[in-house]
Amino acid sequence: MSVSVKEVAREAGVSVGTVSNVLNRPEVVAPATVRKVTEAIDKLGFVRNDAARQLRAGHSRSFGLVILDARNPFFMDVTQGAQHRALENGYTVLMGASDSSLTTEQQLLDLFDQQRVAGVLISPMHSDLSRLWRIRESGTPVVLVDRGSGDRSFSSVSVNDVEGGRIAVQHLVELGRKRIAFVGGPQSIEQVRHRLEGAQSVIAGASDASLEYLPTKQLSVIEGRAAGERIVAMAPGQRPDGVFAANDLLALGILQAFVMSGKLKVPEDIALVGYDNIAFAESAVVPITTVRQPAEEIGRTAVDVLLREAEAGENAVREQFVFTPKLVIRASTTGTANAPAPSPR
Amino acid sequence: MSVSVKEVAREAGVSVGTVSNVLNRPEVVAPATVRKVTEAIDKLGFVRNDAARQLRAGHSRSFGLVILDARNPFFMDVTQGAQHRALENGYTVLMGASDSSLTTEQQLLDLFDQQRVAGVLISPMHSDLSRLWRIRESGTPVVLVDRGSGDRSFSSVSVNDVEGGRIAVQHLVELGRKRIAFVGGPQSIEQVRHRLEGAQSVIAGASDASLEYLPTKQLSVIEGRAAGERIVAMAPGQRPDGVFAANDLLALGILQAFVMSGKLKVPEDIALVGYDNIAFAESAVVPITTVRQPAEEIGRTAVDVLLREAEAGENAVREQFVFTPKLVIRASTTGTANAPAPSPR
DNA sequence: TTCGGTGATTGAAACGATTCATTTTGGGTC
DNA sequence: GACCCAAAATGAATCGTTTCAATCACCGAA
């Protein structure tokens, strides 16, 4: 079916070893021979069989990346960053979304195991990292993405989510909002817990403000809309005047519900802050104030760390990268018309 | 490093052939033996080496998918659909974005070649399908996605883009818009050409309406914003009163520019129609009227066709699926407040 | 007791690239 | 012309799984 080194060797009148050398270390082969072999390769349309290379090498030349949600532009940005940096180093990225399902996460890891990936990048569902320990013990480096490693036992590239939650709610409080609602869930997602924690820390320091927790099942536009509808349905007296959503998808959904109701004006009646600074937050009905995370940089850095760990092998040093999030202020809290200049992402 | 069938066989006291049979055809192995082997597998933590399987099988158990843009939610929806359907059939999807670069497209195909993927799904850049011919001739089925195969020489799953362009502009004309602008590009993208063609066909039939073509370099929010700014800068007398954008990302950017200028009201001064019906079109500053394509279904169907072609081998029948797009009317053309019920995607 | 026959198991070959110890080649020296 | 050495080329072994022809074990029928 497809051409192998053997046939190339025959065509070029050399041995298979030489063909392999031309492919991998042309400097040890006589120039004339290199030419002969290259010509044979072109003539026969030879394409290396990656499976055979991997089998011999013991591991593949791709990294496995497990993200939480492929529909969230934030993760696609992370993926993009990772993919580019990996490609620069001759690696490929296999991306899979766990869709916040533990089973799917396991399946993806099984898959990566079978593929003998050179490393795993993962935004894990919960704190039980035992599976990841096993993977690393079997010789595959693991880097946590968008999630710190509490005890520093894994390398990680993350953003300070507690701080992110803090600056978001701080902003709302400084605008004079008293009844704050936090919309997000499930709490099994660490990022959600941390952002909530940061929110609570602000409230604890502000005597006259309160925080209400409105749980959601997922971090999606649909769930956001549902949460928004719940808020719309509340009695005016106990309705929050500021909402902090655990991510921009939720915020977008919440905003939709508010606008559709025709009853709640943003930010006059209720201010809204999201998280991630996805491109679409800026072009929403009311441009959404949000907490920016350097998505692509997270992806790139994660691959860098993975490459270093892979190189170092057994005695690799664990690295902890923690980025600091920034508040991007837009009309959903300040009510000023759309920001005149496009904000950086 | 990692456990092989050989060690499992030793542990279980059987031959490697038997272990392989337990793995692949347990029904031909005595129940007691199956148990012994299964226990040995669990005990040693054996994980199949996919590279070795592939090598033997001659091809991998994954499909390669080349999309135009990973940041466009439309393509992520297609990917999601493809991934799910593939998984149901025991296949994996390797997704790569060509980012509208021919070189990247080639690189991805090279990669898939090396991986000996079981099939290729591609949303190709231009009409030169010679590379795809070669791939198919080497025994790998190919299905065109979101793009028809003019001469039916490839199977394809697409949407009638000419019709999509037609209904979009038809809608604008029916609303009484006379000076229509088509924003999109580059024309090397077939989808863009067809949508433009559909737009032109309407104008040709409407005596008093005109169509202006505003080219863009990409189908992105940024490019949309730039195009929008160009429109804002036009003299009021020759400014279009209706804009049809080649996709929702562009539309979102255009809308941003209009709103930011503070000079143009949508739809009063200028009506806007997008394409794709991505989730974010609905939650835009002004919810955007758009042309809906069944993204996930496209992905699913494409995998189905690929599976059929792979099964049939040499004498496979080429199949052409053409979905019909639907107009989703929102405030950016009708000006009515946000649609009360969320529209279907 | 022997002979089929069936169901279960075996083990060697094959997949294709890489590696590395070994052999060959070609110059240069004395 | 013999000898040495470096550079170049060779080819068998290896990776882990699957396949399949061959063998084995066991039971019932003759």
PDB file of N, CA, C and O (backbone and C1' of nucleotides) in Angstrom, chain A residues 14-15 17-18 21 29-30 33 55-56, chain D residues 8-17:
ATOM      1  N   VAL A  14      20.877   1.706  -1.911  1.00  0.00           N
ATOM      2  CA  VAL A  14      21.605   1.750  -0.635  1.00  0.00           C
ATOM      3  C   VAL A  14      20.889   0.868   0.382  1.00  0.00           C
ATOM      4  O   VAL A  14      19.883   0.234   0.046  1.00  0.00           O
ATOM      5  N   SER A  15      21.379   0.851   1.594  1.00  0.00           N
ATOM      6  CA  SER A  15      20.727   0.034   2.615  1.00  0.00           C
ATOM      7  C   SER A  15      19.692   0.852   3.385  1.00  0.00           C
ATOM      8  O   SER A  15      19.701   2.079   3.337  1.00  0.00           O
ATOM      9  N   GLY A  17      19.508   1.278   6.497  1.00  0.00           N
ATOM     10  CA  GLY A  17      20.184   2.081   7.519  1.00  0.00           C
ATOM     11  C   GLY A  17      20.569   3.444   6.986  1.00  0.00           C
ATOM     12  O   GLY A  17      20.411   4.463   7.659  1.00  0.00           O
ATOM     13  N   THR A  18      21.042   3.451   5.758  1.00  0.00           N
ATOM     14  CA  THR A  18      21.456   4.714   5.159  1.00  0.00           C
ATOM     15  C   THR A  18      20.264   5.637   4.937  1.00  0.00           C
ATOM     16  O   THR A  18      20.342   6.833   5.199  1.00  0.00           O
ATOM     17  N   ASN A  21      19.468   7.181   8.054  1.00  0.00           N
ATOM     18  CA  ASN A  21      20.441   8.218   8.385  1.00  0.00           C
ATOM     19  C   ASN A  21      20.180   9.511   7.612  1.00  0.00           C
ATOM     20  O   ASN A  21      20.295  10.601   8.171  1.00  0.00           O
ATOM     21  N   VAL A  29      26.108  11.328   6.332  1.00  0.00           N
ATOM     22  CA  VAL A  29      26.000  10.633   5.052  1.00  0.00           C
ATOM     23  C   VAL A  29      26.679  11.461   3.957  1.00  0.00           C
ATOM     24  O   VAL A  29      26.604  12.687   3.967  1.00  0.00           O
ATOM     25  N   ALA A  30      27.344  10.795   3.048  1.00  0.00           N
ATOM     26  CA  ALA A  30      28.015  11.501   1.950  1.00  0.00           C
ATOM     27  C   ALA A  30      26.986  12.268   1.119  1.00  0.00           C
ATOM     28  O   ALA A  30      25.927  11.744   0.809  1.00  0.00           O
ATOM     29  N   THR A  33      25.230  10.596  -1.713  1.00  0.00           N
ATOM     30  CA  THR A  33      24.261   9.591  -1.270  1.00  0.00           C
ATOM     31  C   THR A  33      22.974  10.253  -0.820  1.00  0.00           C
ATOM     32  O   THR A  33      21.873   9.781  -1.133  1.00  0.00           O
ATOM     33  N   LEU A  55       6.894   3.381  17.889  1.00  0.00           N
ATOM     34  CA  LEU A  55       7.077   2.065  18.490  1.00  0.00           C
ATOM     35  C   LEU A  55       8.522   1.915  18.934  1.00  0.00           C
ATOM     36  O   LEU A  55       8.824   1.498  20.049  1.00  0.00           O
ATOM     37  N   ARG A  56       9.407   2.275  18.037  1.00  0.00           N
ATOM     38  CA  ARG A  56      10.828   2.177  18.343  1.00  0.00           C
ATOM     39  C   ARG A  56      11.200   3.154  19.460  1.00  0.00           C
ATOM     40  O   ARG A  56      11.870   2.811  20.430  1.00  0.00           O
TER      41      ARG A  56
ATOM     42  P    DA D   8      31.826  11.085   5.336  1.00  0.00           P
ATOM     43  O5'  DA D   8      31.351   9.618   4.939  1.00  0.00           O
ATOM     44  C5'  DA D   8      31.910   8.999   3.788  1.00  0.00           C
ATOM     45  C4'  DA D   8      31.287   7.644   3.599  1.00  0.00           C
ATOM     46  C3'  DA D   8      29.767   7.639   3.649  1.00  0.00           C
ATOM     47  O3'  DA D   8      29.318   7.100   2.415  1.00  0.00           O
ATOM     48  C1'  DA D   8      30.663   5.904   5.014  1.00  0.00           C
ATOM     49  P    DA D   9      27.775   6.893   2.103  1.00  0.00           P
ATOM     50  O5'  DA D   9      27.587   5.373   2.527  1.00  0.00           O
ATOM     51  C5'  DA D   9      28.351   4.380   1.843  1.00  0.00           C
ATOM     52  C4'  DA D   9      28.037   3.036   2.444  1.00  0.00           C
ATOM     53  C3'  DA D   9      26.549   2.690   2.496  1.00  0.00           C
ATOM     54  O3'  DA D   9      26.354   1.496   1.753  1.00  0.00           O
ATOM     55  C1'  DA D   9      27.611   2.231   4.582  1.00  0.00           C
ATOM     56  P    DT D  10      24.917   0.817   1.702  1.00  0.00           P
ATOM     57  O5'  DT D  10      25.077  -0.315   2.801  1.00  0.00           O
ATOM     58  C5'  DT D  10      26.113  -1.274   2.657  1.00  0.00           C
ATOM     59  C4'  DT D  10      26.106  -2.187   3.863  1.00  0.00           C
ATOM     60  C3'  DT D  10      24.789  -2.927   4.071  1.00  0.00           C
ATOM     61  O3'  DT D  10      25.041  -4.309   3.956  1.00  0.00           O
ATOM     62  C1'  DT D  10      25.619  -2.018   6.100  1.00  0.00           C
ATOM     63  P    DG D  11      23.906  -5.246   3.339  1.00  0.00           P
ATOM     64  O5'  DG D  11      23.334  -5.882   4.685  1.00  0.00           O
ATOM     65  C5'  DG D  11      24.220  -6.533   5.591  1.00  0.00           C
ATOM     66  C4'  DG D  11      23.507  -6.750   6.906  1.00  0.00           C
ATOM     67  C3'  DG D  11      22.032  -7.132   6.771  1.00  0.00           C
ATOM     68  O3'  DG D  11      21.690  -7.966   7.866  1.00  0.00           O
ATOM     69  C1'  DG D  11      22.184  -5.209   8.041  1.00  0.00           C
ATOM     70  P    DA D  12      21.214  -9.413   7.619  1.00  0.00           P
ATOM     71  O5'  DA D  12      21.248  -9.990   9.105  1.00  0.00           O
ATOM     72  C5'  DA D  12      22.429  -9.798   9.893  1.00  0.00           C
ATOM     73  C4'  DA D  12      22.054  -9.353  11.297  1.00  0.00           C
ATOM     74  C3'  DA D  12      20.791 -10.012  11.866  1.00  0.00           C
ATOM     75  O3'  DA D  12      21.012 -10.217  13.249  1.00  0.00           O
ATOM     76  C1'  DA D  12      20.509  -7.682  11.873  1.00  0.00           C
ATOM     77  P    DA D  13      19.998 -11.088  14.090  1.00  0.00           P
ATOM     78  O5'  DA D  13      19.556 -10.081  15.242  1.00  0.00           O
ATOM     79  C5'  DA D  13      20.557  -9.300  15.902  1.00  0.00           C
ATOM     80  C4'  DA D  13      19.863  -8.234  16.719  1.00  0.00           C
ATOM     81  C3'  DA D  13      18.594  -8.704  17.439  1.00  0.00           C
ATOM     82  O3'  DA D  13      18.601  -8.149  18.743  1.00  0.00           O
ATOM     83  C1'  DA D  13      18.086  -6.857  16.072  1.00  0.00           C
ATOM     84  P    DT D  14      17.494  -8.551  19.800  1.00  0.00           P
ATOM     85  O5'  DT D  14      16.537  -7.278  19.786  1.00  0.00           O
ATOM     86  C5'  DT D  14      17.055  -5.996  20.142  1.00  0.00           C
ATOM     87  C4'  DT D  14      15.974  -4.952  19.923  1.00  0.00           C
ATOM     88  C3'  DT D  14      14.588  -5.382  20.426  1.00  0.00           C
ATOM     89  O3'  DT D  14      14.228  -4.566  21.529  1.00  0.00           O
ATOM     90  C1'  DT D  14      14.487  -4.325  18.279  1.00  0.00           C
ATOM     91  P    DC D  15      13.131  -5.141  22.562  1.00  0.00           P
ATOM     92  O5'  DC D  15      11.949  -4.101  22.314  1.00  0.00           O
ATOM     93  C5'  DC D  15      12.191  -2.692  22.402  1.00  0.00           C
ATOM     94  C4'  DC D  15      11.066  -1.975  21.694  1.00  0.00           C
ATOM     95  C3'  DC D  15       9.701  -2.620  21.937  1.00  0.00           C
ATOM     96  O3'  DC D  15       9.053  -1.952  23.010  1.00  0.00           O
ATOM     97  C1'  DC D  15      10.044  -2.064  19.617  1.00  0.00           C
ATOM     98  P    DG D  16       8.289  -2.843  24.075  1.00  0.00           P
ATOM     99  O5'  DG D  16       6.903  -3.138  23.350  1.00  0.00           O
ATOM    100  C5'  DG D  16       6.043  -2.053  23.064  1.00  0.00           C
ATOM    101  C4'  DG D  16       4.805  -2.575  22.388  1.00  0.00           C
ATOM    102  C3'  DG D  16       4.111  -3.715  23.116  1.00  0.00           C
ATOM    103  O3'  DG D  16       2.718  -3.478  23.034  1.00  0.00           O
ATOM    104  C1'  DG D  16       4.655  -4.412  20.944  1.00  0.00           C
ATOM    105  P    DT D  17       1.652  -4.414  23.690  1.00  0.00           P
ATOM    106  O5'  DT D  17       0.800  -4.861  22.431  1.00  0.00           O
ATOM    107  C5'  DT D  17       0.275  -3.867  21.573  1.00  0.00           C
ATOM    108  C4'  DT D  17      -0.029  -4.471  20.223  1.00  0.00           C
ATOM    109  C3'  DT D  17      -1.051  -5.603  20.244  1.00  0.00           C
ATOM    110  O3'  DT D  17      -2.262  -5.087  19.678  1.00  0.00           O
ATOM    111  C1'  DT D  17       0.800  -6.085  18.800  1.00  0.00           C
TER     112       DT D  17
END
